[in-house]
């Protein structure tokens, strides 16, 4: 039995090839345009950032490089016979570190434990309510947080204004930042690590302490430093709860205390006609930027040397 075979003519490929080349060229053009737009937006965003950094560094490095900036405060400024050209900011630098550290000691454990509960334990209405409250706190203006603590600290209890009250107000601003960043870091931990630990009979709490937290530790440190940078530059709660002082106060729980933001606010009205006040303003701004930069570098080093290898 024979089968008749017909010669099958090849399909014309000229038009299809041209169409494919046309589509490929159109996609390449769109990709190039999108790349140009993205890079343009990136460079436009760098312009104000570079301008701010250049302005602050060019005007603030000179007073900051003076030894008296780190060694002296402004005790006696305004008194007869006192050298009014003193540009010391030791009292403000120490006050900023004390307030920010006091805030971190309270806020970081609360935020990390809240994030652990939401990721590892949270189910149902309680978890949704806590997550909703964290979202609410993330949008609260700093002056509202300061007024809230003032109403409790001064109006209700009648306590004196001090740096610790400012730390309590800043806790409300730092908790949502650290909580959300920690929550995202915990979600990135593979579930296989948890399941392997459970398969070995390890309790859940020990799995979190020994497996989940070490795996995400570098990310938690980074989020904590972001929160630290947020509260170190806040001004409104300090104006309400910790009045500016020209003297060095090393007691967070008693008396007025200075900080770099309040130092800027105090000298800002005299900045136009007084070169010394202008130096204090720009020097404090430059010191604040340098402080946040150093804290972030330290955090990166801690995260690098403590992260889980391989």
C-alpha positions as MATLAB code, in Angstrom:
seq = 'XXXXXXXXXXXXXXXXXXXXXXXXXXXXXXXXXXXXXXXXXXXXXXXXXXXXXXXXXXXXXXXXXXXXXXXXXXXXXXXXXXXXXXXXXXXXXXXXXXXXXXXXXXXXXXXXXXXXXXXXXXXXXXXXXXXXXXXXXXXXXXXXXXXXXXXXXXXXXXXXXXXXXXXXXXXXXXXXXXXXXXXXXXXXXXXXXXXXXXXXXXXXXXXXXXXXXXXXXXXXXXXXXXXXXXXXXXXXXXXXXXXXXXXXXXXXXXXXXXXXXXXXXXXXXXXXXXXXXXXXXXXXXXXXXXXXXXXXXXXXXXXXXXXXXX';
ca = [
       0.000    0.000    0.000;
       1.503    3.313   -1.025;
       0.857    6.663    0.548;
       0.842    9.690   -1.656;
       2.894   12.438   -0.139;
       2.473   16.006   -1.133;
       5.237   18.447   -1.096;
       4.527   20.947    1.637;
       5.620   24.446    0.752;
       7.464   26.280    3.542;
       5.461   29.011    5.278;
       6.454   32.521    4.333;
       8.704   33.892    7.059;
       9.585   37.275    5.641;
       6.563   39.134    7.031;
       6.699   37.358   10.416;
      10.408   38.090   10.760;
       9.863   41.729    9.964;
       6.978   41.917   12.454;
       9.112   40.313   15.175;
      11.947   42.716   14.488;
       9.540   45.627   14.612;
       8.147   44.528   17.970;
      11.654   43.926   19.321;
      12.727   47.381   18.223;
       9.625   48.946   19.825;
      10.296   47.154   23.099;
      13.931   48.248   23.043;
      12.826   51.835   22.482;
      10.328   51.676   25.368;
      12.945   50.117   27.627;
      15.427   52.854   26.759;
      12.859   55.587   27.415;
      11.918   54.027   30.766;
      15.589   53.802   31.723;
      16.175   57.451   30.860;
      13.100   58.515   32.872;
      14.169   56.479   35.934;
      17.735   57.792   35.871;
      16.450   61.324   35.322;
      14.147   61.055   38.328;
      17.042   59.676   40.381;
      19.319   62.559   39.435;
      16.568   65.114   40.101;
      16.104   63.628   43.578;
      19.861   63.881   44.193;
      19.950   67.606   43.410;
      18.198   68.872   46.601;
      19.969   66.223   48.706;
      23.378   67.261   47.394;
      22.524   70.944   47.818;
      21.462   70.430   51.448;
      24.581   68.412   52.285;
      26.882   70.927   50.591;
      25.248   73.878   52.360;
      25.351   72.261   55.804;
      28.893   70.936   55.462;
      30.352   74.125   53.969;
      28.902   76.269   56.758;
      28.937   73.838   59.666;
      32.348   72.179   59.421;
      34.258   75.283   60.518;
      32.699   75.611   64.005;
      32.534   71.831   64.386;
      36.276   71.431   63.794;
      37.008   73.880   66.627;
      38.009   72.052   69.827;
      35.767   74.276   71.969;
      32.728   72.963   70.098;
      33.150   69.569   71.782;
      34.714   70.703   75.063;
      32.570   73.622   76.270;
      28.933   74.437   76.783;
      27.350   77.905   76.845;
      27.369   78.464   80.601;
      27.418   82.188   81.282;
      26.357   83.364   77.815;
      24.568   86.661   78.368;
      26.340   87.433   81.643;
      28.536   90.571   81.943;
      32.193   89.987   81.199;
      31.593   86.646   79.504;
      33.008   85.811   76.093;
      29.908   85.718   73.901;
      31.811   84.209   70.985;
      31.911   80.766   72.613;
      30.544   78.215   70.148;
      30.536   75.225   72.513;
      27.850   72.588   72.023;
      28.912   69.877   74.457;
      25.740   70.280   76.496;
      23.527   69.848   73.416;
      25.465   66.850   72.082;
      25.328   65.044   75.431;
      21.635   65.903   75.832;
      20.777   64.586   72.365;
      22.541   61.286   73.041;
      20.929   60.905   76.463;
      17.398   61.576   75.208;
      17.809   59.340   72.139;
      19.360   56.512   74.161;
      16.647   56.769   76.803;
      14.053   56.559   74.049;
      15.779   53.559   72.449;
      15.998   51.633   75.735;
      12.210   51.853   76.087;
      11.056   51.743   72.462;
      13.224   49.019   70.894;
      12.185   46.132   73.219;
       8.511   47.109   72.918;
       8.710   47.360   69.128;
      10.645   44.101   68.661;
       8.332   42.109   70.935;
       5.291   43.589   69.188;
       6.699   42.565   65.811;
       7.442   39.045   67.110;
       3.876   38.700   68.329;
       2.402   39.926   65.026;
       4.540   37.584   62.895;
       4.880   34.490   65.059;
       1.776   34.457   67.283;
      -0.706   37.027   66.059;
      -4.023   35.645   64.862;
      -7.523   37.038   64.815;
      -8.873   40.340   66.060;
      -6.169   41.079   68.640;
      -3.408   41.023   66.031;
      -5.435   43.185   63.654;
      -6.119   45.708   66.428;
      -2.420   45.912   67.346;
      -1.402   46.298   63.707;
      -3.999   49.038   63.283;
      -2.683   50.902   66.334;
       0.874   50.699   64.996;
      -0.346   52.227   61.734;
      -2.065   54.999   63.683;
       1.100   55.756   65.665;
       3.170   55.945   62.489;
       1.037   58.880   61.334;
       0.883   60.807   64.613;
       2.592   64.235   64.364;
       5.451   64.736   66.775;
       3.847   67.756   68.418;
       0.717   65.713   69.181;
       2.868   63.079   70.889;
       4.528   65.827   72.912;
       1.200   67.351   73.951;
      -0.137   63.926   74.930;
       2.793   63.241   77.271;
       2.584   66.815   78.604;
      -1.073   66.282   79.492;
      -0.188   63.141   81.435;
       3.218   64.162   82.805;
       2.497   67.738   83.882;
      -1.252   68.315   83.891;
      -2.353   65.023   85.454;
       0.581   64.023   87.688;
       2.075   67.498   88.173;
       5.673   66.365   87.608;
       8.488   68.663   86.518;
       9.599   69.004   82.913;
      12.763   67.026   82.152;
      14.477   64.995   79.492;
      12.779   61.728   80.425;
       9.375   63.186   79.523;
      10.766   63.984   76.076;
      11.995   60.397   75.780;
       8.496   59.117   76.547;
       7.038   61.309   73.803;
       9.687   60.143   71.338;
       8.886   56.522   72.207;
       5.518   57.007   70.509;
       7.351   58.042   67.331;
      10.056   55.387   67.432;
       7.949   52.298   68.156;
       6.094   52.141   64.795;
       9.294   52.668   62.779;
      11.176   49.878   64.537;
       8.116   47.613   64.710;
       7.373   47.734   60.970;
      10.984   47.249   59.929;
      11.410   44.341   62.369;
       8.164   42.801   61.180;
       9.375   42.817   57.577;
      12.716   41.298   58.585;
      10.999   38.477   60.491;
       8.790   37.724   57.488;
      11.908   37.254   55.353;
      13.133   34.379   57.523;
      12.371   31.165   55.555;
       9.678   28.977   57.105;
      11.888   25.959   56.426;
      14.169   27.079   59.256;
      11.259   27.193   61.680;
       9.920   23.819   60.493;
      13.351   22.198   60.835;
      13.592   23.465   64.390;
      10.090   22.231   65.226;
      10.935   18.833   63.707;
      13.811   18.501   66.184;
      11.401   19.064   69.053;
      12.511   22.628   69.862;
       9.769   24.744   71.488;
       8.433   27.717   69.596;
       9.848   30.348   71.948;
      13.316   28.820   71.727;
      13.016   28.618   67.936;
      12.307   32.352   67.875;
      15.225   33.137   70.196;
      17.778   30.753   68.666;
      16.789   30.698   64.989;
      14.488   33.525   63.905;
      16.054   36.450   65.758;
      19.710   35.632   64.906;
      18.772   35.215   61.251;
      17.116   38.639   61.097;
      19.379   40.413   63.588;
      21.160   42.653   61.065;
      17.826   43.871   59.697;
      16.510   44.531   63.206;
      19.616   46.591   63.998;
      19.148   48.614   60.818;
      15.507   49.308   61.658;
      16.437   50.326   65.195;
      18.987   52.784   63.845;
      16.392   54.247   61.500;
      14.208   54.840   64.528;
      17.152   56.352   66.412;
      17.809   58.735   63.527;
      14.123   59.677   63.489;
      13.994   60.684   67.155;
      17.459   62.292   67.306;
      16.326   65.112   65.037;
      12.853   65.719   66.485;
      12.227   69.190   67.877;
       8.555   69.643   68.845;
       8.453   67.261   71.845;
      11.665   68.765   73.185;
      10.262   72.288   72.997;
       7.240   71.206   75.044;
       8.772   68.782   77.547;
      12.471   69.682   77.894;
      13.193   73.387   77.874;
      16.574   74.492   76.539;
      19.427   74.978   79.005;
      22.830   76.582   78.433;
      24.387   74.288   81.016;
      25.469   70.665   80.768;
      22.860   68.471   82.436;
      23.783   64.813   82.788;
      20.634   63.844   84.689;
      17.846   62.807   82.342;
      15.291   62.821   85.171;
      15.834   66.302   86.588;
      16.000   69.847   85.242;
      16.060   71.371   81.793;
      18.265   69.708   79.232;
      19.685   70.900   75.935;
      19.691   69.071   72.606;
      20.974   69.865   69.154;
      17.490   70.616   67.707;
      16.674   73.007   70.568;
      20.127   74.609   70.226;
      19.253   75.337   66.605;
      15.825   76.658   67.556;
      17.258   78.952   70.270;
      19.898   80.558   68.047;
      17.793   80.717   64.883;
      16.119   84.119   65.613;
      19.560   85.802   65.950;
      21.093   84.022   62.986;
      20.734   86.890   60.490;
      22.571   89.554   62.496;
      24.910   87.465   64.659;
      27.681   85.397   63.028;
      28.215   83.456   66.263;
      24.568   82.352   66.366;
      24.802   81.380   62.694;
      27.866   79.255   63.434;
      26.015   77.547   66.276;
      23.042   76.777   64.028;
      25.066   75.362   61.143;
      27.470   73.573   63.471;
      24.596   71.883   65.317;
      23.005   70.805   62.018;
      26.307   69.398   60.775;
      26.915   67.615   64.095;
      23.459   66.050   63.945;
      24.098   64.735   60.431;
      27.511   63.406   61.484;
      26.000   61.769   64.570;
      23.354   59.934   62.555;
      25.983   58.871   59.995;
      28.295   57.444   62.667;
      25.438   55.594   64.378;
      24.418   54.032   61.049;
      27.987   52.976   60.272;
      28.300   51.370   63.701;
      25.021   49.550   63.138;
      26.167   48.275   59.753;
      29.359   46.943   61.304;
      27.413   45.256   64.096;
      25.028   43.701   61.568;
      27.927   42.547   59.381;
      29.818   40.783   62.161;
      26.766   39.268   63.849;
      24.766   38.011   60.873;
      24.348   34.296   60.273;
      27.063   33.064   57.895;
      26.272   30.958   54.848;
];
